[in-house]
Short mmCIF file of C-alpha atoms and ligand atoms in Angstrom, two decimals:
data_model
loop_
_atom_site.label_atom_id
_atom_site.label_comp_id
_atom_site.label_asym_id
_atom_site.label_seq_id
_atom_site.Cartn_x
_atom_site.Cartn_y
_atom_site.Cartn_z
CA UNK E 56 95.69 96.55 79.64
CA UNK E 57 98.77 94.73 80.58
CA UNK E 58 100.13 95.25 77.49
CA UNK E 59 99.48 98.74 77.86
CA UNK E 60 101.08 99.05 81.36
CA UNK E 61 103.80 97.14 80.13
CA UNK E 62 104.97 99.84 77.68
CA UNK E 63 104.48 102.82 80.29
CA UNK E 64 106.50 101.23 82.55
CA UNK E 65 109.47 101.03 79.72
CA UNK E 66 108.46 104.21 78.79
CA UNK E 67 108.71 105.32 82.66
CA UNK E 68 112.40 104.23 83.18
CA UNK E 69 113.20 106.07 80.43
CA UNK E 70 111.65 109.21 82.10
CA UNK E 71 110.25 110.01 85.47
CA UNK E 72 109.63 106.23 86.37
CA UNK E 73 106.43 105.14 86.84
CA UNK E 74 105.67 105.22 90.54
CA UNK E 75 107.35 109.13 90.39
CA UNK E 76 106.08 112.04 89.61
CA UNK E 77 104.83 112.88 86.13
CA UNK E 78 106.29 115.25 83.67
CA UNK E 79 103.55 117.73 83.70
CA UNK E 80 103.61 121.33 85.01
CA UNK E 81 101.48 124.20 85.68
CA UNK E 82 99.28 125.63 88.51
CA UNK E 83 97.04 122.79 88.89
CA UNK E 84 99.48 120.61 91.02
CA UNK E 85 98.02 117.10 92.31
CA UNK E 86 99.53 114.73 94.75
CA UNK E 87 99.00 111.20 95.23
CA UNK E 88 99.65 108.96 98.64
CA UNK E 89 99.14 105.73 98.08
CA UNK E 90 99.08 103.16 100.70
CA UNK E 91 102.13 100.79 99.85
CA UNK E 92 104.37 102.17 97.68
CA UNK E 93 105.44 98.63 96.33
CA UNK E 94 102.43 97.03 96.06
CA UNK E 95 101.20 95.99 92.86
CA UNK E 96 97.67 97.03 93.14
CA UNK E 97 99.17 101.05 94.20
CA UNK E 98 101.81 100.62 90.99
CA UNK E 99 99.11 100.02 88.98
CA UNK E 100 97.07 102.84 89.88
CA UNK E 101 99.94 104.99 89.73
CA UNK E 102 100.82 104.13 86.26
CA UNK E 103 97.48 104.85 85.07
CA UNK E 104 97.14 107.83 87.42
CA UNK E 105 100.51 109.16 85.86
CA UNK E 106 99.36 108.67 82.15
CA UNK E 107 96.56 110.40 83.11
CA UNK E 108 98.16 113.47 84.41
CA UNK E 109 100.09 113.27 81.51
CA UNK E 110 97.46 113.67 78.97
CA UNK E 111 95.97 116.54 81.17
CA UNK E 112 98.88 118.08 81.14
CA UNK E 113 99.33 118.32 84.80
CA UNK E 114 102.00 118.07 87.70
CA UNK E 115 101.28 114.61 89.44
CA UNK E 116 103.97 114.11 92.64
CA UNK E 117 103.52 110.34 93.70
CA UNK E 118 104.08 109.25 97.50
CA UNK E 119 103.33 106.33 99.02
CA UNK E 120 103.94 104.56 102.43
CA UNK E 121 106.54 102.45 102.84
CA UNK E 122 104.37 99.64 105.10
CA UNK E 123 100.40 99.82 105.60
CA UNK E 124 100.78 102.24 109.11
CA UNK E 125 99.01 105.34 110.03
CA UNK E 126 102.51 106.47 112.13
CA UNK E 127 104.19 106.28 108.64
CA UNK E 128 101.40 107.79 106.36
CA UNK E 129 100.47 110.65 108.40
CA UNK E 130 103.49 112.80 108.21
CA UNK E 131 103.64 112.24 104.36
CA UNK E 132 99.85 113.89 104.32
CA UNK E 133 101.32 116.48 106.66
CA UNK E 134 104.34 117.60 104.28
CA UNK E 135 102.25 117.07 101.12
CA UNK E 136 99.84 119.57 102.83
CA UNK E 137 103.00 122.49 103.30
CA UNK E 138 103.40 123.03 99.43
CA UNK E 139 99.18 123.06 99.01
CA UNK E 140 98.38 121.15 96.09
CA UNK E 141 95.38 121.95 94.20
CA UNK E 142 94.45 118.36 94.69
CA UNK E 143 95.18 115.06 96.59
CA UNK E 144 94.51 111.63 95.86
CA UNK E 145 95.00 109.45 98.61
CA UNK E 146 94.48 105.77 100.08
CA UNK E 147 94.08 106.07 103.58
CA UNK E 148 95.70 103.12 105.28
CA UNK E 149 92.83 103.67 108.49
CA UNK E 150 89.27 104.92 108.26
CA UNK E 151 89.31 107.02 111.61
CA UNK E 152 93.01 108.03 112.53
CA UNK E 153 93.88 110.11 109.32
CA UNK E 154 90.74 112.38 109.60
CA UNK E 155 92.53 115.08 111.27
CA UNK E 156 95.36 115.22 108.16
CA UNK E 157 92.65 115.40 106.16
CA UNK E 158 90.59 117.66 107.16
CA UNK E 159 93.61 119.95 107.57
CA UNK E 160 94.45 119.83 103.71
CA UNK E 161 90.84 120.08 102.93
CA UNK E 162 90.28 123.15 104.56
CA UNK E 163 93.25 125.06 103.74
CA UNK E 164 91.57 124.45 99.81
CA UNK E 165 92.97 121.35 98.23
CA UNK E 166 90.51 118.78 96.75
CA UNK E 167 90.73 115.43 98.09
CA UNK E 168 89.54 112.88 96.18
CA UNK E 169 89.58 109.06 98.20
CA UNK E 170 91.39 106.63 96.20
CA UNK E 171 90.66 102.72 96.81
CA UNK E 172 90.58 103.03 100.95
CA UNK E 173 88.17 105.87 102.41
CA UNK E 174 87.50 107.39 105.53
CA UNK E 175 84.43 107.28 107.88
CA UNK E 176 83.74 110.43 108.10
CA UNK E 177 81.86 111.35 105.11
CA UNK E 178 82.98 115.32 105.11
CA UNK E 179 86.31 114.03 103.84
CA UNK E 180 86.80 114.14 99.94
CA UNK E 181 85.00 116.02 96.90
CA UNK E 182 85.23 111.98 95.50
CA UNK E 183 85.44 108.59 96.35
CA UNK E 184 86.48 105.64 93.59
CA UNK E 185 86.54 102.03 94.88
CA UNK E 186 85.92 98.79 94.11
CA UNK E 187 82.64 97.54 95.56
CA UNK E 188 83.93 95.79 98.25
CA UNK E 189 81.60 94.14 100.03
CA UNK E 190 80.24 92.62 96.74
CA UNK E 191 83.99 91.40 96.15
CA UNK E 192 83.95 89.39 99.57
CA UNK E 193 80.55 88.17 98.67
CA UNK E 194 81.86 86.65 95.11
CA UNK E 195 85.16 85.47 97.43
CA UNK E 196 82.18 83.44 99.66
CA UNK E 197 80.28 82.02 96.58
CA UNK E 198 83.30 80.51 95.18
CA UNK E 199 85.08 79.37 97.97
CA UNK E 200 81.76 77.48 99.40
CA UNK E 201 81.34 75.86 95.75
CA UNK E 202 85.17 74.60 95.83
CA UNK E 203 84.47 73.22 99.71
CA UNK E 204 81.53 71.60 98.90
CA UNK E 205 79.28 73.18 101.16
CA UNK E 206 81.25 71.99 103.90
CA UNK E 207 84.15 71.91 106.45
CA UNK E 208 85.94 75.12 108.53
CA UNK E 209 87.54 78.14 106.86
CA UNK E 210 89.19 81.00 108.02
CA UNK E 211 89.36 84.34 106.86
CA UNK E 212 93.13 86.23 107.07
CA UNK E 213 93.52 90.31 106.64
CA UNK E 214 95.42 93.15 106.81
CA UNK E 215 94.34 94.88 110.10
CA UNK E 216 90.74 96.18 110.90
CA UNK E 217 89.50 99.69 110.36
CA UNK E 218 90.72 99.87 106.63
CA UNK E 219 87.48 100.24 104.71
CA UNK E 220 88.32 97.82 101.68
CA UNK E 221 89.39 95.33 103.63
CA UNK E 222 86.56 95.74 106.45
CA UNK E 223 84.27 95.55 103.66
CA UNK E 224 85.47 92.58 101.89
CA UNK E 225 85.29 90.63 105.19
CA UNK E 226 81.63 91.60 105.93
CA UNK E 227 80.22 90.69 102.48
CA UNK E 228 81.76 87.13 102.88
CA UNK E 229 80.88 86.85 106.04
CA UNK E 230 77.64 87.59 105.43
CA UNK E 231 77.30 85.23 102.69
CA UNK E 232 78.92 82.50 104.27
CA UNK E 233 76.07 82.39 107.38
CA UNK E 234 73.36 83.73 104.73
CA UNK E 235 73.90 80.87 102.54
CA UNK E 236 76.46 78.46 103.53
CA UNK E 237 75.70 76.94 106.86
CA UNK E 238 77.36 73.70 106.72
CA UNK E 239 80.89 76.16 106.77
CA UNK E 240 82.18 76.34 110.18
CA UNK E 241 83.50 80.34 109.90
CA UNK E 242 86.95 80.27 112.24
CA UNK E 243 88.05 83.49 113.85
CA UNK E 244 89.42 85.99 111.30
CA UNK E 245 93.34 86.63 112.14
CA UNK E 246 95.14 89.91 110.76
CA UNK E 247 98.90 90.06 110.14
CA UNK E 248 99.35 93.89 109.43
CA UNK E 249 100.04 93.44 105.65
CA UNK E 250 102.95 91.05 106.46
CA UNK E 251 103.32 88.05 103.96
CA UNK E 252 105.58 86.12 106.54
CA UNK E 253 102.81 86.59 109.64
CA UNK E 254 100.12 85.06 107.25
CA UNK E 255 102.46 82.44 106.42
CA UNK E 256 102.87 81.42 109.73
CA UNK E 257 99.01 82.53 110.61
CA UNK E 258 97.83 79.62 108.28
CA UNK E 259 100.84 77.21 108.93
CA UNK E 260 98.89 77.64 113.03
CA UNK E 261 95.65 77.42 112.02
CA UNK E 262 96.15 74.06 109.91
CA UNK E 263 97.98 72.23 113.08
CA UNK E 264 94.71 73.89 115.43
CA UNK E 265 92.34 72.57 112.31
CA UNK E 266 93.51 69.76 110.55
CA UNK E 267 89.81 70.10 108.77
CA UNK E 268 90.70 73.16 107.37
CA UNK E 269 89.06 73.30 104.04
CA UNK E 270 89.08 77.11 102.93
CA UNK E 271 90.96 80.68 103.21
CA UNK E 272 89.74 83.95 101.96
CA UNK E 273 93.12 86.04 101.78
CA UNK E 274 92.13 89.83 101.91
CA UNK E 275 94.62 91.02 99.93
CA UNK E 276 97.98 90.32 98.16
CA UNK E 277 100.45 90.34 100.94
CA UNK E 278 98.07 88.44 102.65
CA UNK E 279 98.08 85.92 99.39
CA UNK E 280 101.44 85.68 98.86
CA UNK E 281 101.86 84.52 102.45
CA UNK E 282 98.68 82.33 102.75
CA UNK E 283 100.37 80.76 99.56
CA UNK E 284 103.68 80.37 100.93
CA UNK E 285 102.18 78.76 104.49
CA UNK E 286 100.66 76.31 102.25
CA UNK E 287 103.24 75.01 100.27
CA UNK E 288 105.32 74.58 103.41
CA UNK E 289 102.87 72.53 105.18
CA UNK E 290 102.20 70.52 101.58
CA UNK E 291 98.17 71.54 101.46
CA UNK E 292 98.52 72.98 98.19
CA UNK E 293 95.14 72.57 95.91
CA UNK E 294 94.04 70.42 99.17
CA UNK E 295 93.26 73.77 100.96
CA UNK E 296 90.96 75.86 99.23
CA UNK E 297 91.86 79.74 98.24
CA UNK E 298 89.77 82.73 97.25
CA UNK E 299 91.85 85.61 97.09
CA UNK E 300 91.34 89.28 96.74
CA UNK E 301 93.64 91.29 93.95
CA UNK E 302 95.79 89.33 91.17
CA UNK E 303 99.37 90.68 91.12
CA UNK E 304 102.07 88.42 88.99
CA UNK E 305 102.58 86.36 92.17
CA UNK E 306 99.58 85.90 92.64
CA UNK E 307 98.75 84.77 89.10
CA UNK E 308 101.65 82.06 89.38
CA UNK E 309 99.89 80.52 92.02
CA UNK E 310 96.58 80.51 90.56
CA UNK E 311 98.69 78.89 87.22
CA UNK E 312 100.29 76.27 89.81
CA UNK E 313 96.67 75.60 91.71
CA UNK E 314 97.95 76.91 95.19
CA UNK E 315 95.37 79.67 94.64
CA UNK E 316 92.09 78.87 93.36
CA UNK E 317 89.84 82.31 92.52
CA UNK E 318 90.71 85.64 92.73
CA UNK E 319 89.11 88.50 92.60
CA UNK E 320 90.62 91.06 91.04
CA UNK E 321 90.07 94.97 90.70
CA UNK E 322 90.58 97.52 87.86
CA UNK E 323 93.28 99.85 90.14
CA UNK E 324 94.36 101.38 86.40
CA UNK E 325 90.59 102.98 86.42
CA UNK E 326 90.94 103.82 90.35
CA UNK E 327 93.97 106.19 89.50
CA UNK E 328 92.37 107.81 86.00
CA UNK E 329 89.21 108.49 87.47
CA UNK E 330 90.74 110.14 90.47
CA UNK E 331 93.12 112.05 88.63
CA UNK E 332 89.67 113.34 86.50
CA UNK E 333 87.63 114.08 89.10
CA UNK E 334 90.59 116.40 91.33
CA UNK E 335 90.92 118.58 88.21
CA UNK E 336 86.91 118.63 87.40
CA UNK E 337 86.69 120.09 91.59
CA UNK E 338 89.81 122.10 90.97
CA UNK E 339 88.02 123.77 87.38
CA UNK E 340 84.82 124.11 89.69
CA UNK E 341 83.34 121.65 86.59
CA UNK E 342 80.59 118.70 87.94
CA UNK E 343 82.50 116.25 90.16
CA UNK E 344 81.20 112.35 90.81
CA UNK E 345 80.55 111.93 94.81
CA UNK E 346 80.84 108.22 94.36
CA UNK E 347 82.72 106.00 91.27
CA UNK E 348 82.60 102.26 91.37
CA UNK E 349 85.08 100.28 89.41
CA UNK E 350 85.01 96.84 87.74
CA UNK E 351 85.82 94.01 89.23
CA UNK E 352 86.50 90.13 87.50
CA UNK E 353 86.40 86.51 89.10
CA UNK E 354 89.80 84.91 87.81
CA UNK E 355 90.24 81.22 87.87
CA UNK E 356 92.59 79.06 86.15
CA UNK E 357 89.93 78.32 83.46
CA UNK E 358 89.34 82.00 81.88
CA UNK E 359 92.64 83.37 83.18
CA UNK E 360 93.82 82.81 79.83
CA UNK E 361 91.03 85.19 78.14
CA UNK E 362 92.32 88.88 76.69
CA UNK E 363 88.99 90.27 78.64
CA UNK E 364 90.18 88.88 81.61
CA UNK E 365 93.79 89.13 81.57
CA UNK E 366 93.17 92.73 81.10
CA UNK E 367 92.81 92.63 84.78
CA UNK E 368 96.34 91.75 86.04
CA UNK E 369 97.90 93.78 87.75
CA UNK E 370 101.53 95.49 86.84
CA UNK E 371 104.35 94.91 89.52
O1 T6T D 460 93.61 95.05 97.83
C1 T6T D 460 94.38 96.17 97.55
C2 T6T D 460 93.67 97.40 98.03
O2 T6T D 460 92.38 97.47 97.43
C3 T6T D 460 93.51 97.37 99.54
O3 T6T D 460 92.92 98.55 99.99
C4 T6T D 460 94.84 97.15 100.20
O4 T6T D 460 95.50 96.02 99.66
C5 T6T D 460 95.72 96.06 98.26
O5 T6T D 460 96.55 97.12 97.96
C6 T6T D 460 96.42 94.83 97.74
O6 T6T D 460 97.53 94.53 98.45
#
């Protein structure tokens, strides 16, 4: 797989570039918003969503926000929905405050299928493809109480609430931690909007408040790369514990160099194929999937070196 991503992406400088629109045509147009343009996770799935489009034989135009923010995501739905695409794939970056957009493009005909994030209200989208979540944050819990021992505080550090991955992944480990863990002290979870330098100063804070501090569950890669960054600074290294969500090329350096210790990576590649599938299967009227879940892997620094598991690293 990251062979495989490898090549498109030498093939895509030599085209359209992967991460811009494919070089299909024809009436069934699709879009795709994604929710950070330069995150690894979205390049991944836009590779693979690309490809896909490719072998379909279909026009893919590829958007993405430039930071994780409703005010800047909105009026990309809004002029994606002016040239009426036969179908959209789309992260939303919040579960409530994109509705509107959404139900706008819906209902003037184009099939939205939910990529990754999703939105509450369940009218939204012919299809929905994510990770499961909440079982992610769950796995994030299990390891991280094995590598504490059982005991000692940890904290929890995120993008910003109402975005459904990210809700989700703190609610499984939450729950698993007080299900199953009682002798970790849960501190307050902090957000720093998707910012690597705010979670680098978030856990620089939180180690002078808690010199106990014994484990961090970063949400997601910006969140990672900063958590990581905060703790080389302050020297805790390997001495403060790390489960992390996603496992982008930084990220994988600092599982290699033990500042992180598990993470739990998704398959984004499969995110962007499957969505891709299912927006032309509504567009040809054909059977369409309500709900796809995708594979996820625990990586650690003992099977990272396995083909099945390096399969799942992501493409920057
Ligand atoms: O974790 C992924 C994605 O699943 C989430 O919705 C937002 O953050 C990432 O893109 C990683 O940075």
């Amino acid at each position: 797989f990251a062979g495989f991503c490898a090549v498109l992406a030498l093939t895509a400088a030599t085209t359209a570039g992967c991460g811009g629109d494919s070089g299909g045509s024809g009436s069934k147009s699709l879009d795709l918003i994604t929710g950070v343009k330069s995150d690894p996770f979205y390049i991944t799935m836009t590779c693979a969503a690309q490809q896909e489009a490719k072998k379909r034989g279909v026009k893919l135009t590829v958007n993405g926000s430039a930071q994780w923010d409703v005010a800047v995501q909105r009026p990309i739905i809004d002029s994606v929905a002016a040239t009426h695409p036969g179908g959209l794939l789309i992260s939303p970056v919040d579960t409530a405050a994109l509705t509107p957009s959404l139900q706008q493009i819906q209902n003037a005909g184009t099939k939205v299928v939910l990529v990754d994030t999703e939105v509450s209200d369940a009218s939204i989208g012919v299809s929905r493809i994510s990770s499961d979540n909440e079982a992610g944050g769950r796995t994030a819990a299990k390891s991280l109480a094995q590598l504490m021992g059982d005991k000692g505080s940890a904290i929890v550090i995120s993008v910003k609430p109402g975005v459904s991955t990210t809700d989700a992944r703190i609610k499984g480990f939450n729950e698993e931690m007080k299900a199953n863990h009682p002798g970790i002290t849960l501190l307050p979870v902090l957000y720093d909007n998707d910012l690597p330098a705010t979670a680098a100063s978030q856990i620089q804070s939180t180690l002078a408040a808690h010199p106990d501090l014994g484990g961090v569950f970063a949400g997601n890669t910006n969140t990672a790369q900063g958590i990581s960054t905060g703790l080389q600074a302050a020297g805790k290294q390997g001495k403060v514990k790390v489960a992390a969500f996603d496992a982008e090329p930084d990220e994988i350096t600092a599982l290699t160099n033990g500042t992180l210790d598990v993470l739990v990576a998704q398959d984004p590649g499969a995110i962007g194929r499957q969505g891709v599938d299912q927006a032309l299967a509504a567009i040809d009227k054909k059977k369409v999937t309500a709900h796809i879940g995708t594979d996820m892997v625990a990586i650690t620094k003992a099977n990272m070196d396995q083909p099945d598991i390096k399969k799942f690293f992501y493409q920057a």
